[in-house]
Amino acid sequence: MSASSEEIKVLSARRMAWMRFSANPVAIMGALMVASVILAAIFAPVIAPFPDHAGAVIDFRNKHAAPDATYLLGADKVGRDILSRVIFGFRVSLLLVAGVLIVAVPIGGGLGLLAGYFSGKIEAVITGFTNVMLAIPPLVMALAVGNVLTPSLTNAMIAIALLWWTWHARLVYRVSKSVAAEDFVEAARLAGASHWHIVTREILPNCIAVISVKTTLDAAFIILFGATLSFLGLGVQPPTPDLGTMVADGRQFLPERWWGVLAPGLAIFYATLGFNLLGDGLRDMFDVEV
């Protein structure tokens, strides 16, 4: 088959994948929701009504102010604008997602590729260690690490990433093990290709789709997981605006001052729903199982 026909085949596959994605209104809605969260995080200092309220500002004159024209979502226990803190809270959540995935995806994906391509002791050691780590409940590990380390955004990333790589390792191992048995991989091996070439040029490209879908779905879980740690006091600490911490602070004043919990709670729901819908759309687009 000529190179030009190969390019046409690739372009046709990409066009069909995009058509499947664009024809899915739920996936498009998820993409728009995710885009709005990312844009809000990037331009938080510009779009937040009171950017300085993301810090240690105190204004007891507006303590627990109800939603009005000035504070659209109300004010918290020290008079800070909740809307502004929610917008900056998106930035903290996305930083947590980025920090965890930057560590978990390369480590988990790399180990999964090695275990899928090599057999024998390498496969046994990697899969055995991964299975042992998977047996540990993530929240238990995170709580243990949180109790040892000083609660902060960085340490929350460490606590979550310590186990998050395992799911990527297992997923990539399953896919790479299947791809490694294909004829084109054996042909590359017989042609004298190096292990590095086979793993990075023959097997890895066939894992990109599942990694992309898994990473998108993971973003939703990490946001929720990070909010849980902060809610328990083991994540991001005040005065840094974190959605989980805001929910924990607001619950003390329920039900009278409901806006302190409703706004950050809905923000968590909005972000996680967006990433889940986008992940489902990517799964349909690539037609893969995750």
PDB file of C-alpha atoms in Angstrom:
ATOM      1  CA  MET A   1       0.000   0.000   0.000  1.00  0.00           C
ATOM      2  CA  SER A   2       1.418   3.410  -0.925  1.00  0.00           C
ATOM      3  CA  ALA A   3       2.158   6.154   1.577  1.00  0.00           C
ATOM      4  CA  SER A   4      -0.528   8.382   0.108  1.00  0.00           C
ATOM      5  CA  SER A   5      -3.207   5.743   0.558  1.00  0.00           C
ATOM      6  CA  GLU A   6      -2.052   5.223   4.150  1.00  0.00           C
ATOM      7  CA  GLU A   7      -2.454   8.939   4.805  1.00  0.00           C
ATOM      8  CA  ILE A   8      -5.919   8.874   3.264  1.00  0.00           C
ATOM      9  CA  LYS A   9      -6.844   5.940   5.482  1.00  0.00           C
ATOM     10  CA  VAL A  10      -5.653   7.748   8.613  1.00  0.00           C
ATOM     11  CA  LEU A  11      -7.459  10.948   7.670  1.00  0.00           C
ATOM     12  CA  SER A  12     -10.654   9.024   6.969  1.00  0.00           C
ATOM     13  CA  ALA A  13     -10.471   7.304  10.354  1.00  0.00           C
ATOM     14  CA  ARG A  14      -9.937  10.640  12.092  1.00  0.00           C
ATOM     15  CA  ARG A  15     -12.811  12.213  10.177  1.00  0.00           C
ATOM     16  CA  MET A  16     -15.135   9.359  11.119  1.00  0.00           C
ATOM     17  CA  ALA A  17     -14.075   9.648  14.773  1.00  0.00           C
ATOM     18  CA  TRP A  18     -14.770  13.386  14.771  1.00  0.00           C
ATOM     19  CA  MET A  19     -18.141  12.826  13.141  1.00  0.00           C
ATOM     20  CA  ARG A  20     -19.077  10.391  15.904  1.00  0.00           C
ATOM     21  CA  PHE A  21     -18.015  12.907  18.543  1.00  0.00           C
ATOM     22  CA  SER A  22     -19.683  15.942  16.966  1.00  0.00           C
ATOM     23  CA  ALA A  23     -22.921  13.999  16.450  1.00  0.00           C
ATOM     24  CA  ASN A  24     -23.097  13.316  20.195  1.00  0.00           C
ATOM     25  CA  PRO A  25     -24.777  16.341  21.864  1.00  0.00           C
ATOM     26  CA  VAL A  26     -23.925  15.072  25.342  1.00  0.00           C
ATOM     27  CA  ALA A  27     -20.221  14.916  24.445  1.00  0.00           C
ATOM     28  CA  ILE A  28     -20.329  18.429  23.001  1.00  0.00           C
ATOM     29  CA  MET A  29     -22.005  19.674  26.166  1.00  0.00           C
ATOM     30  CA  GLY A  30     -19.286  18.016  28.245  1.00  0.00           C
ATOM     31  CA  ALA A  31     -16.579  19.636  26.113  1.00  0.00           C
ATOM     32  CA  LEU A  32     -18.191  23.062  26.558  1.00  0.00           C
ATOM     33  CA  MET A  33     -18.483  22.545  30.318  1.00  0.00           C
ATOM     34  CA  VAL A  34     -14.837  21.533  30.592  1.00  0.00           C
ATOM     35  CA  ALA A  35     -13.789  24.469  28.430  1.00  0.00           C
ATOM     36  CA  SER A  36     -15.729  26.864  30.646  1.00  0.00           C
ATOM     37  CA  VAL A  37     -14.024  25.483  33.781  1.00  0.00           C
ATOM     38  CA  ILE A  38     -10.577  25.784  32.185  1.00  0.00           C
ATOM     39  CA  LEU A  39     -11.243  29.315  30.933  1.00  0.00           C
ATOM     40  CA  ALA A  40     -12.592  30.351  34.337  1.00  0.00           C
ATOM     41  CA  ALA A  41      -9.436  29.019  35.986  1.00  0.00           C
ATOM     42  CA  ILE A  42      -7.125  30.754  33.507  1.00  0.00           C
ATOM     43  CA  PHE A  43      -8.868  34.117  33.602  1.00  0.00           C
ATOM     44  CA  ALA A  44      -9.919  34.002  37.262  1.00  0.00           C
ATOM     45  CA  PRO A  45      -8.218  37.318  38.172  1.00  0.00           C
ATOM     46  CA  VAL A  46     -10.096  39.017  35.332  1.00  0.00           C
ATOM     47  CA  ILE A  47     -13.592  37.559  35.646  1.00  0.00           C
ATOM     48  CA  ALA A  48     -13.839  37.216  39.446  1.00  0.00           C
ATOM     49  CA  PRO A  49     -15.853  40.142  40.886  1.00  0.00           C
ATOM     50  CA  PHE A  50     -13.477  40.438  43.854  1.00  0.00           C
ATOM     51  CA  PRO A  51     -10.095  38.868  42.964  1.00  0.00           C
ATOM     52  CA  ASP A  52      -8.555  39.876  46.280  1.00  0.00           C
ATOM     53  CA  HIS A  53     -11.140  37.734  48.079  1.00  0.00           C
ATOM     54  CA  ALA A  54      -9.189  34.691  46.922  1.00  0.00           C
ATOM     55  CA  GLY A  55      -6.706  35.534  49.657  1.00  0.00           C
ATOM     56  CA  ALA A  56      -6.881  36.253  53.369  1.00  0.00           C
ATOM     57  CA  VAL A  57      -9.275  39.203  53.070  1.00  0.00           C
ATOM     58  CA  ILE A  58     -11.580  39.776  56.037  1.00  0.00           C
ATOM     59  CA  ASP A  59     -14.697  41.957  55.916  1.00  0.00           C
ATOM     60  CA  PHE A  60     -16.923  41.220  58.888  1.00  0.00           C
ATOM     61  CA  ARG A  61     -19.385  43.884  57.767  1.00  0.00           C
ATOM     62  CA  ASN A  62     -20.532  41.454  55.064  1.00  0.00           C
ATOM     63  CA  LYS A  63     -20.193  38.285  57.109  1.00  0.00           C
ATOM     64  CA  HIS A  64     -22.613  35.641  55.777  1.00  0.00           C
ATOM     65  CA  ALA A  65     -24.173  38.170  53.397  1.00  0.00           C
ATOM     66  CA  ALA A  66     -27.019  36.570  51.468  1.00  0.00           C
ATOM     67  CA  PRO A  67     -26.899  36.466  47.652  1.00  0.00           C
ATOM     68  CA  ASP A  68     -27.636  39.923  46.221  1.00  0.00           C
ATOM     69  CA  ALA A  69     -26.546  42.251  43.443  1.00  0.00           C
ATOM     70  CA  THR A  70     -23.103  42.716  45.029  1.00  0.00           C
ATOM     71  CA  TYR A  71     -22.402  39.154  46.113  1.00  0.00           C
ATOM     72  CA  LEU A  72     -24.239  37.049  43.535  1.00  0.00           C
ATOM     73  CA  LEU A  73     -23.633  33.803  45.454  1.00  0.00           C
ATOM     74  CA  GLY A  74     -23.408  35.355  48.896  1.00  0.00           C
ATOM     75  CA  ALA A  75     -20.457  35.813  51.238  1.00  0.00           C
ATOM     76  CA  ASP A  76     -18.704  33.398  53.570  1.00  0.00           C
ATOM     77  CA  LYS A  77     -18.072  33.505  57.314  1.00  0.00           C
ATOM     78  CA  VAL A  78     -15.490  36.309  57.039  1.00  0.00           C
ATOM     79  CA  GLY A  79     -17.290  38.334  54.370  1.00  0.00           C
ATOM     80  CA  ARG A  80     -15.495  37.093  51.246  1.00  0.00           C
ATOM     81  CA  ASP A  81     -17.344  36.809  47.932  1.00  0.00           C
ATOM     82  CA  ILE A  82     -18.197  33.140  47.373  1.00  0.00           C
ATOM     83  CA  LEU A  83     -18.442  33.496  43.586  1.00  0.00           C
ATOM     84  CA  SER A  84     -14.888  34.843  43.390  1.00  0.00           C
ATOM     85  CA  ARG A  85     -13.585  32.038  45.575  1.00  0.00           C
ATOM     86  CA  VAL A  86     -15.426  29.404  43.524  1.00  0.00           C
ATOM     87  CA  ILE A  87     -13.823  30.716  40.335  1.00  0.00           C
ATOM     88  CA  PHE A  88     -10.375  30.581  41.921  1.00  0.00           C
ATOM     89  CA  GLY A  89     -11.323  27.194  43.356  1.00  0.00           C
ATOM     90  CA  PHE A  90     -11.532  25.848  39.798  1.00  0.00           C
ATOM     91  CA  ARG A  91      -7.908  26.869  39.354  1.00  0.00           C
ATOM     92  CA  VAL A  92      -6.851  24.918  42.454  1.00  0.00           C
ATOM     93  CA  SER A  93      -8.821  21.846  41.334  1.00  0.00           C
ATOM     94  CA  LEU A  94      -7.273  21.874  37.859  1.00  0.00           C
ATOM     95  CA  LEU A  95      -3.783  22.301  39.310  1.00  0.00           C
ATOM     96  CA  LEU A  96      -4.440  19.216  41.420  1.00  0.00           C
ATOM     97  CA  VAL A  97      -5.624  17.281  38.358  1.00  0.00           C
ATOM     98  CA  ALA A  98      -2.594  18.341  36.328  1.00  0.00           C
ATOM     99  CA  GLY A  99      -0.158  17.501  39.125  1.00  0.00           C
ATOM    100  CA  VAL A 100      -1.569  14.028  39.695  1.00  0.00           C
ATOM    101  CA  LEU A 101      -1.885  13.071  36.030  1.00  0.00           C
ATOM    102  CA  ILE A 102       1.567  14.374  35.090  1.00  0.00           C
ATOM    103  CA  VAL A 103       2.955  11.847  37.563  1.00  0.00           C
ATOM    104  CA  ALA A 104       0.448   8.998  37.291  1.00  0.00           C
ATOM    105  CA  VAL A 105       0.058   8.710  33.511  1.00  0.00           C
ATOM    106  CA  PRO A 106       3.753   8.415  32.548  1.00  0.00           C
ATOM    107  CA  ILE A 107       4.566   6.077  35.441  1.00  0.00           C
ATOM    108  CA  GLY A 108       1.497   3.884  35.053  1.00  0.00           C
ATOM    109  CA  GLY A 109       1.586   3.932  31.262  1.00  0.00           C
ATOM    110  CA  GLY A 110       5.299   3.175  31.141  1.00  0.00           C
ATOM    111  CA  LEU A 111       5.015   0.241  33.527  1.00  0.00           C
ATOM    112  CA  GLY A 112       1.976  -1.056  31.659  1.00  0.00           C
ATOM    113  CA  LEU A 113       3.869  -0.932  28.345  1.00  0.00           C
ATOM    114  CA  LEU A 114       6.837  -2.806  29.809  1.00  0.00           C
ATOM    115  CA  ALA A 115       4.634  -5.462  31.388  1.00  0.00           C
ATOM    116  CA  GLY A 116       2.618  -5.894  28.190  1.00  0.00           C
ATOM    117  CA  TYR A 117       5.585  -6.159  25.874  1.00  0.00           C
ATOM    118  CA  PHE A 118       8.018  -8.194  27.961  1.00  0.00           C
ATOM    119  CA  SER A 119       7.014 -11.540  29.392  1.00  0.00           C
ATOM    120  CA  GLY A 120       8.484 -13.532  32.229  1.00  0.00           C
ATOM    121  CA  LYS A 121       9.916 -11.882  35.338  1.00  0.00           C
ATOM    122  CA  ILE A 122       9.372  -8.279  34.221  1.00  0.00           C
ATOM    123  CA  GLU A 123       5.684  -8.882  33.590  1.00  0.00           C
ATOM    124  CA  ALA A 124       5.271 -10.849  36.823  1.00  0.00           C
ATOM    125  CA  VAL A 125       6.985  -8.216  38.982  1.00  0.00           C
ATOM    126  CA  ILE A 126       5.112  -5.245  37.509  1.00  0.00           C
ATOM    127  CA  THR A 127       1.672  -6.870  37.477  1.00  0.00           C
ATOM    128  CA  GLY A 128       2.204  -8.331  40.952  1.00  0.00           C
ATOM    129  CA  PHE A 129       3.206  -4.989  42.457  1.00  0.00           C
ATOM    130  CA  THR A 130       0.342  -3.242  40.671  1.00  0.00           C
ATOM    131  CA  ASN A 131      -2.174  -5.743  42.030  1.00  0.00           C
ATOM    132  CA  VAL A 132      -0.839  -5.262  45.558  1.00  0.00           C
ATOM    133  CA  MET A 133      -1.213  -1.484  45.273  1.00  0.00           C
ATOM    134  CA  LEU A 134      -4.696  -1.848  43.784  1.00  0.00           C
ATOM    135  CA  ALA A 135      -5.739  -3.779  46.884  1.00  0.00           C
ATOM    136  CA  ILE A 136      -5.191  -0.664  49.017  1.00  0.00           C
ATOM    137  CA  PRO A 137      -8.276   1.594  49.167  1.00  0.00           C
ATOM    138  CA  PRO A 138      -7.288   4.969  47.683  1.00  0.00           C
ATOM    139  CA  LEU A 139      -8.947   6.997  50.423  1.00  0.00           C
ATOM    140  CA  VAL A 140      -7.175   5.005  53.135  1.00  0.00           C
ATOM    141  CA  MET A 141      -3.806   5.631  51.477  1.00  0.00           C
ATOM    142  CA  ALA A 142      -4.576   9.308  51.006  1.00  0.00           C
ATOM    143  CA  LEU A 143      -5.656   9.669  54.632  1.00  0.00           C
ATOM    144  CA  ALA A 144      -2.489   7.934  55.797  1.00  0.00           C
ATOM    145  CA  VAL A 145      -0.264  10.175  53.701  1.00  0.00           C
ATOM    146  CA  GLY A 146      -2.262  13.238  54.701  1.00  0.00           C
ATOM    147  CA  ASN A 147      -1.706  12.455  58.367  1.00  0.00           C
ATOM    148  CA  VAL A 148       2.043  12.068  57.858  1.00  0.00           C
ATOM    149  CA  LEU A 149       2.627  15.097  55.618  1.00  0.00           C
ATOM    150  CA  THR A 150       1.575  18.674  56.234  1.00  0.00           C
ATOM    151  CA  PRO A 151      -1.756  19.279  54.450  1.00  0.00           C
ATOM    152  CA  SER A 152      -1.184  21.305  51.268  1.00  0.00           C
ATOM    153  CA  LEU A 153      -1.898  21.227  47.537  1.00  0.00           C
ATOM    154  CA  THR A 154       1.445  19.591  46.774  1.00  0.00           C
ATOM    155  CA  ASN A 155       1.024  16.907  49.408  1.00  0.00           C
ATOM    156  CA  ALA A 156      -2.528  16.253  48.229  1.00  0.00           C
ATOM    157  CA  MET A 157      -1.058  15.595  44.765  1.00  0.00           C
ATOM    158  CA  ILE A 158       1.430  13.155  46.288  1.00  0.00           C
ATOM    159  CA  ALA A 159      -1.243  11.386  48.313  1.00  0.00           C
ATOM    160  CA  ILE A 160      -3.476  10.839  45.278  1.00  0.00           C
ATOM    161  CA  ALA A 161      -0.707  10.046  42.767  1.00  0.00           C
ATOM    162  CA  LEU A 162       0.737   7.298  44.990  1.00  0.00           C
ATOM    163  CA  LEU A 163      -2.086   5.012  43.920  1.00  0.00           C
ATOM    164  CA  TRP A 164      -3.511   6.652  40.822  1.00  0.00           C
ATOM    165  CA  TRP A 165      -0.820   5.263  38.504  1.00  0.00           C
ATOM    166  CA  THR A 166      -2.037   1.723  39.169  1.00  0.00           C
ATOM    167  CA  TRP A 167      -5.202   2.063  37.066  1.00  0.00           C
ATOM    168  CA  HIS A 168      -3.211   3.385  34.137  1.00  0.00           C
ATOM    169  CA  ALA A 169      -0.698   0.570  34.494  1.00  0.00           C
ATOM    170  CA  ARG A 170      -3.422  -2.068  34.461  1.00  0.00           C
ATOM    171  CA  LEU A 171      -5.257  -0.510  31.518  1.00  0.00           C
ATOM    172  CA  VAL A 172      -2.169   0.013  29.347  1.00  0.00           C
ATOM    173  CA  TYR A 173      -0.923  -3.470  30.247  1.00  0.00           C
ATOM    174  CA  ARG A 174      -4.156  -5.004  28.980  1.00  0.00           C
ATOM    175  CA  VAL A 175      -4.025  -3.111  25.686  1.00  0.00           C
ATOM    176  CA  SER A 176      -0.280  -3.446  25.080  1.00  0.00           C
ATOM    177  CA  LYS A 177      -0.383  -7.179  25.843  1.00  0.00           C
ATOM    178  CA  SER A 178      -2.981  -7.614  23.119  1.00  0.00           C
ATOM    179  CA  VAL A 179      -1.157  -5.396  20.622  1.00  0.00           C
ATOM    180  CA  ALA A 180       2.184  -7.140  21.278  1.00  0.00           C
ATOM    181  CA  ALA A 181       0.691 -10.371  19.938  1.00  0.00           C
ATOM    182  CA  GLU A 182      -0.283  -8.790  16.600  1.00  0.00           C
ATOM    183  CA  ASP A 183       1.467  -9.758  13.364  1.00  0.00           C
ATOM    184  CA  PHE A 184       2.842  -6.275  12.645  1.00  0.00           C
ATOM    185  CA  VAL A 185       4.711  -6.291  15.965  1.00  0.00           C
ATOM    186  CA  GLU A 186       6.204  -9.694  15.182  1.00  0.00           C
ATOM    187  CA  ALA A 187       7.157  -8.432  11.726  1.00  0.00           C
ATOM    188  CA  ALA A 188       8.976  -5.455  13.261  1.00  0.00           C
ATOM    189  CA  ARG A 189      10.770  -7.789  15.643  1.00  0.00           C
ATOM    190  CA  LEU A 190      11.874 -10.089  12.806  1.00  0.00           C
ATOM    191  CA  ALA A 191      13.036  -7.063  10.810  1.00  0.00           C
ATOM    192  CA  GLY A 192      15.510  -6.309  13.582  1.00  0.00           C
ATOM    193  CA  ALA A 193      13.716  -3.369  15.211  1.00  0.00           C
ATOM    194  CA  SER A 194      14.893  -2.514  18.710  1.00  0.00           C
ATOM    195  CA  HIS A 195      12.725  -2.979  21.785  1.00  0.00           C
ATOM    196  CA  TRP A 196      12.540   0.806  22.130  1.00  0.00           C
ATOM    197  CA  HIS A 197      11.274   1.186  18.556  1.00  0.00           C
ATOM    198  CA  ILE A 198       8.669  -1.536  18.946  1.00  0.00           C
ATOM    199  CA  VAL A 199       7.362  -0.194  22.260  1.00  0.00           C
ATOM    200  CA  THR A 200       7.277   3.492  21.287  1.00  0.00           C
ATOM    201  CA  ARG A 201       6.460   3.290  17.570  1.00  0.00           C
ATOM    202  CA  GLU A 202       4.359   0.148  17.245  1.00  0.00           C
ATOM    203  CA  ILE A 203       2.628  -0.446  20.582  1.00  0.00           C
ATOM    204  CA  LEU A 204       2.307   2.978  22.243  1.00  0.00           C
ATOM    205  CA  PRO A 205       0.315   4.620  19.389  1.00  0.00           C
ATOM    206  CA  ASN A 206      -2.311   1.908  19.813  1.00  0.00           C
ATOM    207  CA  CYS A 207      -2.646   2.837  23.494  1.00  0.00           C
ATOM    208  CA  ILE A 208      -3.110   6.585  23.024  1.00  0.00           C
ATOM    209  CA  ALA A 209      -6.888   6.375  22.607  1.00  0.00           C
ATOM    210  CA  VAL A 210      -7.525   4.472  25.844  1.00  0.00           C
ATOM    211  CA  ILE A 211      -5.029   6.656  27.713  1.00  0.00           C
ATOM    212  CA  SER A 212      -6.820   9.800  26.493  1.00  0.00           C
ATOM    213  CA  VAL A 213     -10.226   8.524  27.576  1.00  0.00           C
ATOM    214  CA  LYS A 214      -8.933   7.271  30.922  1.00  0.00           C
ATOM    215  CA  THR A 215      -7.143  10.564  31.621  1.00  0.00           C
ATOM    216  CA  THR A 216     -10.279  12.598  30.913  1.00  0.00           C
ATOM    217  CA  LEU A 217     -12.439  10.437  33.158  1.00  0.00           C
ATOM    218  CA  ASP A 218      -9.728  10.525  35.832  1.00  0.00           C
ATOM    219  CA  ALA A 219      -9.897  14.317  35.952  1.00  0.00           C
ATOM    220  CA  ALA A 220     -13.442  14.102  37.307  1.00  0.00           C
ATOM    221  CA  PHE A 221     -12.497  11.581  39.988  1.00  0.00           C
ATOM    222  CA  ILE A 222      -9.412  13.552  41.033  1.00  0.00           C
ATOM    223  CA  ILE A 223     -11.439  16.742  41.467  1.00  0.00           C
ATOM    224  CA  LEU A 224     -13.909  14.861  43.644  1.00  0.00           C
ATOM    225  CA  PHE A 225     -11.152  13.031  45.511  1.00  0.00           C
ATOM    226  CA  GLY A 226      -9.221  16.244  46.151  1.00  0.00           C
ATOM    227  CA  ALA A 227     -12.379  17.963  47.394  1.00  0.00           C
ATOM    228  CA  THR A 228     -12.926  15.044  49.778  1.00  0.00           C
ATOM    229  CA  LEU A 229      -9.420  15.405  51.217  1.00  0.00           C
ATOM    230  CA  SER A 230      -9.888  19.145  51.660  1.00  0.00           C
ATOM    231  CA  PHE A 231     -13.297  18.583  53.233  1.00  0.00           C
ATOM    232  CA  LEU A 232     -11.605  16.312  55.794  1.00  0.00           C
ATOM    233  CA  GLY A 233      -8.915  18.923  56.432  1.00  0.00           C
ATOM    234  CA  LEU A 234      -6.120  16.952  54.729  1.00  0.00           C
ATOM    235  CA  GLY A 235      -5.934  18.852  51.448  1.00  0.00           C
ATOM    236  CA  VAL A 236      -5.577  22.487  50.482  1.00  0.00           C
ATOM    237  CA  GLN A 237      -5.576  24.749  53.533  1.00  0.00           C
ATOM    238  CA  PRO A 238      -7.171  28.201  54.040  1.00  0.00           C
ATOM    239  CA  PRO A 239      -6.988  30.924  52.931  1.00  0.00           C
ATOM    240  CA  THR A 240      -6.383  29.244  49.531  1.00  0.00           C
ATOM    241  CA  PRO A 241      -9.819  28.921  47.900  1.00  0.00           C
ATOM    242  CA  ASP A 242     -10.607  25.216  47.552  1.00  0.00           C
ATOM    243  CA  LEU A 243     -14.063  23.866  46.753  1.00  0.00           C
ATOM    244  CA  GLY A 244     -13.891  21.057  49.317  1.00  0.00           C
ATOM    245  CA  THR A 245     -12.715  23.399  52.065  1.00  0.00           C
ATOM    246  CA  MET A 246     -15.509  25.829  51.215  1.00  0.00           C
ATOM    247  CA  VAL A 247     -18.100  23.073  51.596  1.00  0.00           C
ATOM    248  CA  ALA A 248     -16.600  22.083  54.954  1.00  0.00           C
ATOM    249  CA  ASP A 249     -16.693  25.683  56.191  1.00  0.00           C
ATOM    250  CA  GLY A 250     -20.219  26.289  54.937  1.00  0.00           C
ATOM    251  CA  ARG A 251     -21.777  23.165  56.456  1.00  0.00           C
ATOM    252  CA  GLN A 252     -21.293  24.612  59.948  1.00  0.00           C
ATOM    253  CA  PHE A 253     -23.962  27.202  59.230  1.00  0.00           C
ATOM    254  CA  LEU A 254     -26.627  25.024  57.619  1.00  0.00           C
ATOM    255  CA  PRO A 255     -29.524  25.311  57.015  1.00  0.00           C
ATOM    256  CA  GLU A 256     -29.913  29.057  57.559  1.00  0.00           C
ATOM    257  CA  ARG A 257     -26.915  30.098  55.452  1.00  0.00           C
ATOM    258  CA  TRP A 258     -27.272  27.475  52.741  1.00  0.00           C
ATOM    259  CA  TRP A 259     -25.399  29.461  50.085  1.00  0.00           C
ATOM    260  CA  GLY A 260     -22.058  28.679  51.725  1.00  0.00           C
ATOM    261  CA  VAL A 261     -22.442  25.006  50.753  1.00  0.00           C
ATOM    262  CA  LEU A 262     -24.604  25.210  47.643  1.00  0.00           C
ATOM    263  CA  ALA A 263     -22.239  27.252  45.467  1.00  0.00           C
ATOM    264  CA  PRO A 264     -19.026  25.209  45.933  1.00  0.00           C
ATOM    265  CA  GLY A 265     -21.024  21.971  45.924  1.00  0.00           C
ATOM    266  CA  LEU A 266     -22.588  22.813  42.573  1.00  0.00           C
ATOM    267  CA  ALA A 267     -19.162  23.848  41.267  1.00  0.00           C
ATOM    268  CA  ILE A 268     -17.755  20.418  42.133  1.00  0.00           C
ATOM    269  CA  PHE A 269     -20.753  18.760  40.480  1.00  0.00           C
ATOM    270  CA  TYR A 270     -20.423  20.929  37.362  1.00  0.00           C
ATOM    271  CA  ALA A 271     -16.708  20.217  36.874  1.00  0.00           C
ATOM    272  CA  THR A 272     -16.946  16.474  37.488  1.00  0.00           C
ATOM    273  CA  LEU A 273     -20.014  16.125  35.268  1.00  0.00           C
ATOM    274  CA  GLY A 274     -18.283  17.989  32.453  1.00  0.00           C
ATOM    275  CA  PHE A 275     -15.211  15.751  32.500  1.00  0.00           C
ATOM    276  CA  ASN A 276     -17.363  12.615  32.733  1.00  0.00           C
ATOM    277  CA  LEU A 277     -19.500  13.619  29.760  1.00  0.00           C
ATOM    278  CA  LEU A 278     -16.394  14.529  27.754  1.00  0.00           C
ATOM    279  CA  GLY A 279     -14.756  11.227  28.661  1.00  0.00           C
ATOM    280  CA  ASP A 280     -17.833   9.285  27.574  1.00  0.00           C
ATOM    281  CA  GLY A 281     -17.829  11.197  24.291  1.00  0.00           C
ATOM    282  CA  LEU A 282     -14.159  10.403  23.679  1.00  0.00           C
ATOM    283  CA  ARG A 283     -14.821   6.750  24.475  1.00  0.00           C
ATOM    284  CA  ASP A 284     -17.531   6.644  21.825  1.00  0.00           C
ATOM    285  CA  MET A 285     -15.345   8.564  19.388  1.00  0.00           C
ATOM    286  CA  PHE A 286     -12.392   6.193  19.703  1.00  0.00           C
ATOM    287  CA  ASP A 287     -14.677   3.174  20.185  1.00  0.00           C
ATOM    288  CA  VAL A 288     -12.605   1.773  23.047  1.00  0.00           C
ATOM    289  CA  GLU A 289     -13.329   0.108  26.373  1.00  0.00           C
ATOM    290  CA  VAL A 290     -11.900   1.684  29.532  1.00  0.00           C
TER     291      VAL A 290
END
